[in-house]
Short mmCIF file of N, CA and C in Angstrom, two decimals:
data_model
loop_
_atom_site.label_atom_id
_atom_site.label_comp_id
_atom_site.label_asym_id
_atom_site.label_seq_id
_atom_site.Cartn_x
_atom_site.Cartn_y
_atom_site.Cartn_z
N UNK A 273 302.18 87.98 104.88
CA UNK A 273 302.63 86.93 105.76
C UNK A 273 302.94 85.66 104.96
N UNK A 274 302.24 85.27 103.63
CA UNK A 274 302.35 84.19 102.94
C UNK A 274 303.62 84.49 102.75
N UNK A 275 304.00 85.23 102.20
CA UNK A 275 305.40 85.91 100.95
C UNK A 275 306.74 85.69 102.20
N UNK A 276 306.46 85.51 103.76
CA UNK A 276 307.50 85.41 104.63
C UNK A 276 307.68 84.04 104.79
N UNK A 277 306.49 82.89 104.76
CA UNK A 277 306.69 81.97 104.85
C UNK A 277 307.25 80.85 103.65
N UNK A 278 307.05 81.58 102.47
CA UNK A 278 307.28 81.26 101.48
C UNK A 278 309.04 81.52 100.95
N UNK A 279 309.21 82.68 101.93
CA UNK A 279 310.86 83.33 101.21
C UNK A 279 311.62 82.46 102.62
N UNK A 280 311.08 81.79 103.84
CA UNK A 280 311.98 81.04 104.75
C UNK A 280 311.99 79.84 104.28
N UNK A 281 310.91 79.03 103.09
CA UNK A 281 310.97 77.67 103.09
C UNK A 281 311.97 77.59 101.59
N UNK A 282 312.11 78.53 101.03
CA UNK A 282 312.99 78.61 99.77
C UNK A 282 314.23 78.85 99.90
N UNK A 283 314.80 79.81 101.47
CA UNK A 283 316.09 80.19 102.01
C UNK A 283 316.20 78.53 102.48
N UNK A 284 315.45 77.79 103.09
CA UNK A 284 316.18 76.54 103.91
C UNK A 284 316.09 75.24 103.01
N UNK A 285 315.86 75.34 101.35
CA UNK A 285 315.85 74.43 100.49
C UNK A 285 317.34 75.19 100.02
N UNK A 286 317.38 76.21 99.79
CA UNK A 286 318.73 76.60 99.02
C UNK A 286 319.51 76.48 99.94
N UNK A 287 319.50 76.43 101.71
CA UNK A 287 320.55 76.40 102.22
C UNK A 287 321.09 74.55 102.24
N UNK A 288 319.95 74.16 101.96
CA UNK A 288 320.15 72.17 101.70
C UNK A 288 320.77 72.40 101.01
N UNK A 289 320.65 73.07 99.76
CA UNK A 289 321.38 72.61 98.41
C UNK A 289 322.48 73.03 98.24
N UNK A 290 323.11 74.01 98.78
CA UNK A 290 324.06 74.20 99.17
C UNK A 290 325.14 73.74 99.63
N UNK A 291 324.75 73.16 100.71
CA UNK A 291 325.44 72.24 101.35
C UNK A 291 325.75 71.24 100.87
N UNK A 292 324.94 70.49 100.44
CA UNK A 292 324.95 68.77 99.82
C UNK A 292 325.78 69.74 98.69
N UNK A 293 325.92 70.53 97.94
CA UNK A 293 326.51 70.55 96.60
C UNK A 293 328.01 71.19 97.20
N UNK A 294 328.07 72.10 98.55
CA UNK A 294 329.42 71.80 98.66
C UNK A 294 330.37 70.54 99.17
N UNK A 295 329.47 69.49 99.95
CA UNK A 295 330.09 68.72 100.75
C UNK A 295 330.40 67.60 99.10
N UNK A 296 329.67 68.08 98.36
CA UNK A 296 329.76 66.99 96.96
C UNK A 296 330.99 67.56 96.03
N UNK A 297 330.83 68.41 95.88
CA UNK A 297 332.95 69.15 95.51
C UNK A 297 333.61 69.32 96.56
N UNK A 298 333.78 68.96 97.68
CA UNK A 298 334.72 68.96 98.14
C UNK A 298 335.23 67.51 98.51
N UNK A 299 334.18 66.42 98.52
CA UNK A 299 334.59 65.24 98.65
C UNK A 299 334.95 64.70 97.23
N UNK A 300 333.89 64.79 96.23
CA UNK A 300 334.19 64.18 94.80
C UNK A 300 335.06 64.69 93.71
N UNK A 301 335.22 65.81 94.34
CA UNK A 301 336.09 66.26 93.42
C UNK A 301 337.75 67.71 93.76
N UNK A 302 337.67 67.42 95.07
CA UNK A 302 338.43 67.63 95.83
C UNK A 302 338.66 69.43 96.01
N UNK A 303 337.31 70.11 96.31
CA UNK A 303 337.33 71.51 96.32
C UNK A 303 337.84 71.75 97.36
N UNK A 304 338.91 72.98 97.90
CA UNK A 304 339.26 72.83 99.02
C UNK A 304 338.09 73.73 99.77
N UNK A 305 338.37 73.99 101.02
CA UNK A 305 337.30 74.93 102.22
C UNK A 305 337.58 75.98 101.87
N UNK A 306 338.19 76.91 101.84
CA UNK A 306 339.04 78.33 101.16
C UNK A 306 338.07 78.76 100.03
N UNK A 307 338.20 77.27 98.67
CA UNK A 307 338.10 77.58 96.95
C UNK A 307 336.45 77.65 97.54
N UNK A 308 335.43 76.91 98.04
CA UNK A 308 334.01 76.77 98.13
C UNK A 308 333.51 77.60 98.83
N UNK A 309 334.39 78.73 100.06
CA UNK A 309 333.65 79.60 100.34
C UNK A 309 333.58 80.86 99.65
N UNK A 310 334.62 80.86 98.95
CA UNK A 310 335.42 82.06 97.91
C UNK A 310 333.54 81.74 96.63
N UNK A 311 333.72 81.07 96.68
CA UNK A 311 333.25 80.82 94.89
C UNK A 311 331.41 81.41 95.94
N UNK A 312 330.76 80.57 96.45
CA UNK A 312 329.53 80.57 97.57
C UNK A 312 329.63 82.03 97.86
N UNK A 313 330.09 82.55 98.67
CA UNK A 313 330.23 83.70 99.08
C UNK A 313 330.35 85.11 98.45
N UNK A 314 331.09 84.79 97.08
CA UNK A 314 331.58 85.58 95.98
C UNK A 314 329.81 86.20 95.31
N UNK A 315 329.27 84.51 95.38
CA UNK A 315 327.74 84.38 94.81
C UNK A 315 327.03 85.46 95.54
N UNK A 316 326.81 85.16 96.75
CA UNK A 316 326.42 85.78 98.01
C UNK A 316 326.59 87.09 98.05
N UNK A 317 327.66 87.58 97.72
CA UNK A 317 328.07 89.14 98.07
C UNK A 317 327.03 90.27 96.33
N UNK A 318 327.19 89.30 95.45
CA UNK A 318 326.64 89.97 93.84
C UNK A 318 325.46 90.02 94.88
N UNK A 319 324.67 88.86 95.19
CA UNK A 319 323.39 89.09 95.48
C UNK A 319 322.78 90.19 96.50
N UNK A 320 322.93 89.96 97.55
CA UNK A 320 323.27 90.83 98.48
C UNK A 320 323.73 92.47 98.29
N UNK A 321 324.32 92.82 97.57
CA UNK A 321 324.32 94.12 96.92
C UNK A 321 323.58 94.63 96.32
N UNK A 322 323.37 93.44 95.45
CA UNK A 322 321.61 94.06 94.60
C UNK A 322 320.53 94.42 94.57
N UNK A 323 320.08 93.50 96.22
CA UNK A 323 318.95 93.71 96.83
C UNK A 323 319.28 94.26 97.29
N UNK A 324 320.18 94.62 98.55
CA UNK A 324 320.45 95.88 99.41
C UNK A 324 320.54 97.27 98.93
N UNK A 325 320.93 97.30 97.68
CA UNK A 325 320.84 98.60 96.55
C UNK A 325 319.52 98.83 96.08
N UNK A 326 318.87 97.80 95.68
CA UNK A 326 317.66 98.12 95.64
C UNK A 326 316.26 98.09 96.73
N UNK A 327 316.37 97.65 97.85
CA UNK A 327 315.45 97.46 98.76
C UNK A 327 315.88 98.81 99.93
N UNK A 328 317.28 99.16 100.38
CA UNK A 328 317.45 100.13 101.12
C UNK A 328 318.16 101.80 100.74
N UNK A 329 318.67 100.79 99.58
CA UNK A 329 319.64 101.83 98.72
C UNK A 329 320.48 103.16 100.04
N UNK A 330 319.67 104.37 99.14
CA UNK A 330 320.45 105.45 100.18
C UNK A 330 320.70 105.30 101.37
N UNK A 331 319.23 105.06 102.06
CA UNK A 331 318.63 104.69 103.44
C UNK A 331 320.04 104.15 104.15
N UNK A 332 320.35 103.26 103.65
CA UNK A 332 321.44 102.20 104.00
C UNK A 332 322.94 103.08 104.68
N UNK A 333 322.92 103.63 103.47
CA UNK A 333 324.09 104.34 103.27
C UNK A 333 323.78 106.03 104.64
N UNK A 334 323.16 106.55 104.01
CA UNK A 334 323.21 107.49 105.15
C UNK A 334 323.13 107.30 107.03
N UNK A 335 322.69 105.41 107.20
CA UNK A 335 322.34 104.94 108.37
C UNK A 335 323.95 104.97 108.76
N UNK A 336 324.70 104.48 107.63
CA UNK A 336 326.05 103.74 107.51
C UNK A 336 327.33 105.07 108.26
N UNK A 337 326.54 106.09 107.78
CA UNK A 337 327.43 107.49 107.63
C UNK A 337 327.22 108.04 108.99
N UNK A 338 325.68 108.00 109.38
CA UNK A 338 325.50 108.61 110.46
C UNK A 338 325.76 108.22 111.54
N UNK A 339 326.16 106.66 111.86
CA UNK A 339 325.88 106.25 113.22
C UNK A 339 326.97 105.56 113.69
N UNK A 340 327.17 106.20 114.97
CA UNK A 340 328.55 106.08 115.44
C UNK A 340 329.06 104.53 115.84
N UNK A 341 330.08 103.99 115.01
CA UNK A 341 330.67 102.79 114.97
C UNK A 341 329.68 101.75 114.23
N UNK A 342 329.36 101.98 113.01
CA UNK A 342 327.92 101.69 112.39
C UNK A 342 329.02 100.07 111.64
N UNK A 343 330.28 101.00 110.70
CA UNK A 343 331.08 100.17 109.54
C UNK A 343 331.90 99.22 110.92
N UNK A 344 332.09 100.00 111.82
CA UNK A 344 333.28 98.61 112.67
C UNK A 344 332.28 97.56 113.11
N UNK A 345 331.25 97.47 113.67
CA UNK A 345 330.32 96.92 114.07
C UNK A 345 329.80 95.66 112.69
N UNK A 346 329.59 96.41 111.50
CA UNK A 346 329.45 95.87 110.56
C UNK A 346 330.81 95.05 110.09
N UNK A 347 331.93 95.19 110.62
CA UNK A 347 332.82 94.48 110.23
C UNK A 347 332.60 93.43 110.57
N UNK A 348 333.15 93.86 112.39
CA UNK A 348 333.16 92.60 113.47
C UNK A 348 332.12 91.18 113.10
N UNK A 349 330.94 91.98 112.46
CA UNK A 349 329.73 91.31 112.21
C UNK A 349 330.12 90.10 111.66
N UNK A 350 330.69 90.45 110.05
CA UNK A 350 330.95 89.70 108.82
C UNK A 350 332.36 89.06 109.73
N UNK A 351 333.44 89.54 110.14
CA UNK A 351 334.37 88.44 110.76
C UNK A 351 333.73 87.38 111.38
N UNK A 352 332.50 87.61 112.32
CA UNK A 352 332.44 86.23 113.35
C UNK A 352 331.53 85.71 112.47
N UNK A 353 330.80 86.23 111.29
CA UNK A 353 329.87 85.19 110.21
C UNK A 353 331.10 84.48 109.71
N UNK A 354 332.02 85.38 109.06
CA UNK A 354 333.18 84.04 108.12
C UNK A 354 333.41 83.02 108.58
N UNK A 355 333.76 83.39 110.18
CA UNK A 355 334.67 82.38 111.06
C UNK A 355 333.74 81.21 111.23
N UNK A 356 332.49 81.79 111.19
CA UNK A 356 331.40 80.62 111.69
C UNK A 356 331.15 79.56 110.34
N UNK A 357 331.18 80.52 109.30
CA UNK A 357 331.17 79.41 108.19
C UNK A 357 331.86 78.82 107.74
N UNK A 358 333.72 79.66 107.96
CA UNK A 358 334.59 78.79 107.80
C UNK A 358 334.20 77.20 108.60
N UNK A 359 333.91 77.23 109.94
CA UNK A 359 333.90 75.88 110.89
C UNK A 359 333.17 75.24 110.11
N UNK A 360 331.73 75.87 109.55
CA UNK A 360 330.49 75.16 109.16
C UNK A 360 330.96 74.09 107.72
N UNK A 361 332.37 75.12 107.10
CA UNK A 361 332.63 74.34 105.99
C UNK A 361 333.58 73.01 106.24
N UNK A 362 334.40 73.29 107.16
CA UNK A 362 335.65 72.28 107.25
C UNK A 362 334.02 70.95 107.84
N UNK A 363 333.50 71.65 108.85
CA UNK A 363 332.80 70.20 109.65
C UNK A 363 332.08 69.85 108.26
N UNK A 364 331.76 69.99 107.15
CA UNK A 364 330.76 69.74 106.34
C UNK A 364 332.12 68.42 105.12
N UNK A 365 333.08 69.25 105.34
CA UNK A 365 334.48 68.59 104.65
C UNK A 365 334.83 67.07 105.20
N UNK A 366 335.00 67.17 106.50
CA UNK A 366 334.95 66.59 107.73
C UNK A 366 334.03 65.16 107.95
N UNK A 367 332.86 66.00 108.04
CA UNK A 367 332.22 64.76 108.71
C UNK A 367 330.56 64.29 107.52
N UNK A 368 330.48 65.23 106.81
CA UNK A 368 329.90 65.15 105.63
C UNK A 368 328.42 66.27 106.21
N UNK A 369 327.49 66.45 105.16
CA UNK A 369 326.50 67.34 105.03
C UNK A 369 325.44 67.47 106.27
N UNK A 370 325.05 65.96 106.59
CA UNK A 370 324.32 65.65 107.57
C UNK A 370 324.54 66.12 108.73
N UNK A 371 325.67 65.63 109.62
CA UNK A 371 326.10 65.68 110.57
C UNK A 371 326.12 67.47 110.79
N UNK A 372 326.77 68.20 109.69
CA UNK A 372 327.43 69.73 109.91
C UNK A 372 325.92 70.33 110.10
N UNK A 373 324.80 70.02 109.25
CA UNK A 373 323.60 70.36 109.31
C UNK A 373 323.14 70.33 110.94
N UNK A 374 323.22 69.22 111.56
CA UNK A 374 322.85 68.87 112.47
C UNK A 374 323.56 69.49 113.89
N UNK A 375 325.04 69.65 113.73
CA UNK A 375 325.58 70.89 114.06
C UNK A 375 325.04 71.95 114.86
N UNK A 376 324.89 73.07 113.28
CA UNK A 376 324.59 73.88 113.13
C UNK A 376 322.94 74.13 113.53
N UNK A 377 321.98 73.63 113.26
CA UNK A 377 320.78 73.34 114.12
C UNK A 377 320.45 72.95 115.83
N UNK A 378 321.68 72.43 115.89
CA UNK A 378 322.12 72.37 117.61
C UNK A 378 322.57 74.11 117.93
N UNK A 379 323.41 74.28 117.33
CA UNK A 379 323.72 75.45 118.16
C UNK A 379 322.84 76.79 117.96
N UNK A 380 321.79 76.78 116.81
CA UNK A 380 320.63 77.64 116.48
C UNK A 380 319.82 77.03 117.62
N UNK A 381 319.56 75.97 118.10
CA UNK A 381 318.71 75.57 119.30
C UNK A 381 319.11 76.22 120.86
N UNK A 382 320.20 75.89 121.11
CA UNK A 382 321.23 76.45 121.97
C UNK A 382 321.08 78.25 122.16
N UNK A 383 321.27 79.11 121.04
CA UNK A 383 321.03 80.07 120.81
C UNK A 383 319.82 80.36 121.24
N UNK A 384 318.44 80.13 121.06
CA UNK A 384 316.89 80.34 121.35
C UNK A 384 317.29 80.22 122.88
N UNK A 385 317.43 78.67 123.27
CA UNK A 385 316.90 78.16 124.65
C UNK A 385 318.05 79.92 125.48
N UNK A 386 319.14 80.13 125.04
CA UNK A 386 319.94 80.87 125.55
C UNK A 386 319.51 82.21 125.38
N UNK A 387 318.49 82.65 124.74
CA UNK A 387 318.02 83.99 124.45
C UNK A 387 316.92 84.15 125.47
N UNK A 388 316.06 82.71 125.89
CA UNK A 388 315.34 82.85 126.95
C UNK A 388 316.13 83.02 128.24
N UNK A 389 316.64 82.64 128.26
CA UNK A 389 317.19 82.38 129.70
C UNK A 389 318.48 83.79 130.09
N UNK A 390 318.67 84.52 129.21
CA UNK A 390 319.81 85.71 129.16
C UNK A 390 318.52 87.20 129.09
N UNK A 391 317.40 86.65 128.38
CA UNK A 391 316.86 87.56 128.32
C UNK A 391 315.23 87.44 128.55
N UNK A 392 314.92 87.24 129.58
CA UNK A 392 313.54 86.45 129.83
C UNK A 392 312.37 87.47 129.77
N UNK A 393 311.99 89.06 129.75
CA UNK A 393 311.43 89.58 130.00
C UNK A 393 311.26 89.85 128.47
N UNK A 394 311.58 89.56 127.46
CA UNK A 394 311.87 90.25 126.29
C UNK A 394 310.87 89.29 125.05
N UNK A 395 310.65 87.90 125.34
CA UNK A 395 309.28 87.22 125.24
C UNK A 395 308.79 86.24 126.04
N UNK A 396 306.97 85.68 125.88
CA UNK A 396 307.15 84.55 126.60
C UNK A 396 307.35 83.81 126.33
N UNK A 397 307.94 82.63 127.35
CA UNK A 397 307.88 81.52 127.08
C UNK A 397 306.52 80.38 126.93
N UNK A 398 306.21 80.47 125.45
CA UNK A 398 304.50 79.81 125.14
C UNK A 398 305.17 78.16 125.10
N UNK A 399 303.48 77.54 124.75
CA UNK A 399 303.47 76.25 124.76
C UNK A 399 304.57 75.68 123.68
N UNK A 400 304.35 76.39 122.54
CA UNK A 400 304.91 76.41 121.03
C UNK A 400 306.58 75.93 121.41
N UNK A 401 306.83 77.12 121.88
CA UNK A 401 308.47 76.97 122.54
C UNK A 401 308.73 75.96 122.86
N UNK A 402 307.32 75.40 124.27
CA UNK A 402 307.93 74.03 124.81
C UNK A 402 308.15 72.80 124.47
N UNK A 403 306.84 72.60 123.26
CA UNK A 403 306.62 71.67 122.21
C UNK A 403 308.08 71.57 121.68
N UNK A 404 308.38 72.79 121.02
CA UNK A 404 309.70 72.61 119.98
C UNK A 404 311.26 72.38 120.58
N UNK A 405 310.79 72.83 122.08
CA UNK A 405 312.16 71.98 123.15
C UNK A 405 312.49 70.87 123.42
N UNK A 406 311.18 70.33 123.53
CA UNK A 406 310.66 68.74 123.50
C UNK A 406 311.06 68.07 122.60
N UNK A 407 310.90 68.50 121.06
CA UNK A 407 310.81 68.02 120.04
C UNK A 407 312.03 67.74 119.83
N UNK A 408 313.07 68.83 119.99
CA UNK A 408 314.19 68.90 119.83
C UNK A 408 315.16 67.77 120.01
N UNK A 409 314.82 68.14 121.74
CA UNK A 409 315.24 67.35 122.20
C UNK A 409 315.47 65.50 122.53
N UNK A 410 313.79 65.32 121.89
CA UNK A 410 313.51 64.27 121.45
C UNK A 410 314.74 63.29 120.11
N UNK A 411 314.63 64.94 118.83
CA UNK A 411 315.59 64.38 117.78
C UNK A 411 316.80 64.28 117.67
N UNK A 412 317.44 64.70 118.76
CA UNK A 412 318.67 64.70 119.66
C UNK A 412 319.10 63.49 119.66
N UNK A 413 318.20 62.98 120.69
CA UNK A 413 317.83 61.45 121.06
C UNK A 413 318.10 60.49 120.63
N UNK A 414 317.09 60.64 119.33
CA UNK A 414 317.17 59.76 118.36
C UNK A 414 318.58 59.33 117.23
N UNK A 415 318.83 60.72 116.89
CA UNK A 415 320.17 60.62 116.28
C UNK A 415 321.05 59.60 116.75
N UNK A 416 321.31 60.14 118.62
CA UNK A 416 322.42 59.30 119.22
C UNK A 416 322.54 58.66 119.00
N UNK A 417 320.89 57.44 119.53
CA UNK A 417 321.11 56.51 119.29
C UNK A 417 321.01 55.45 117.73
N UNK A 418 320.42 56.13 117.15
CA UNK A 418 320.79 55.54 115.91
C UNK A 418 322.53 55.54 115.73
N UNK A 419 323.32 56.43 116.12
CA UNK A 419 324.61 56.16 115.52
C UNK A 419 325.55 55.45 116.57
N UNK A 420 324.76 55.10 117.76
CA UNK A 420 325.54 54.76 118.91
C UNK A 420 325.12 52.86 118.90
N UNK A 421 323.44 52.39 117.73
CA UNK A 421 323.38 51.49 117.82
C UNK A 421 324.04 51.13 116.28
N UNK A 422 324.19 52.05 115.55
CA UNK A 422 325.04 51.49 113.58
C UNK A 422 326.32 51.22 114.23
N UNK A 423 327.34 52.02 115.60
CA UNK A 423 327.97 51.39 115.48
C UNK A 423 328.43 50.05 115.92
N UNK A 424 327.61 49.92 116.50
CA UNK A 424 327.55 48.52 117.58
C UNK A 424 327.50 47.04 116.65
N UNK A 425 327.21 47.27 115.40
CA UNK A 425 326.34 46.38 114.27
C UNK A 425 327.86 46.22 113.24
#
């Protein structure tokens, strides 16, 4: 359980760094959205093979072979990921790191509150949940108005 909490707080430092280092070539030094997902992604795909070769290997492959509409499914998959990161990159081009972050954490929020409510029998709804709806919603809040009172100033 350590080794899970440890491999989510190292995925959401690399996904910071990421970001800030694409929104930093594409503003400072004029990378386009296309060249930064090509180069990111390119990264992404070496990795991703390696472990998947080594963590599922055959497994993978015979799941791949056997099961009906396994590769179209797996396509469709990777199309609506591109499309999503294409957006994630232009808004990051756009409006800078922060904001796209903030985004994208909205609509991962959106997603949950919408998994309860599409699919309610499937967990409960605990305190934890409500806290972090609250919370949410709280930093929502706050954002606004911080940028609704910078611009007023």
């Amino acid at each position: 359980q350590t080794m899970g909490y440890v491999l989510s707080v190292l995925g959401l430092g690399l996904a910071a760094l990421q970001t800030n280092m694409a929104d930093n070539a594409m503003r400072d030094y004029g990378a386009s959205s296309i060249e930064n997902m090509l180069y990111v992604n390119s990264l992404g795909l070496v990795i991703v093979v390696i472990v998947a070769a080594y963590v599922d290997g055959e497994e993978a492959l015979i799941y791949m072979r056997d099961t009906p509409h396994a590769a179209q499914l797996l396509a469709l998959r990777s199309l609506t990921f591109y499309f999503g990161a294409l957006f994630f990159t232009e808004l990051t081009r756009h409006s800078g790191a922060t904001p796209a972050t903030a985004v994208a954490t909205a609509r991962k929020g959106v997603t949950v509150i919408g998994s309860f409510l599409l699919f309610p029998g499937d967990k409960p709804f605990s305190v934890w949940f409500g806290a972090g709806l609250v919370l949410f919603m709280v930093a929502i809040g706050l954002e606004l108005g911080g940028r609704l009172y910078g611009a007023k100033k």
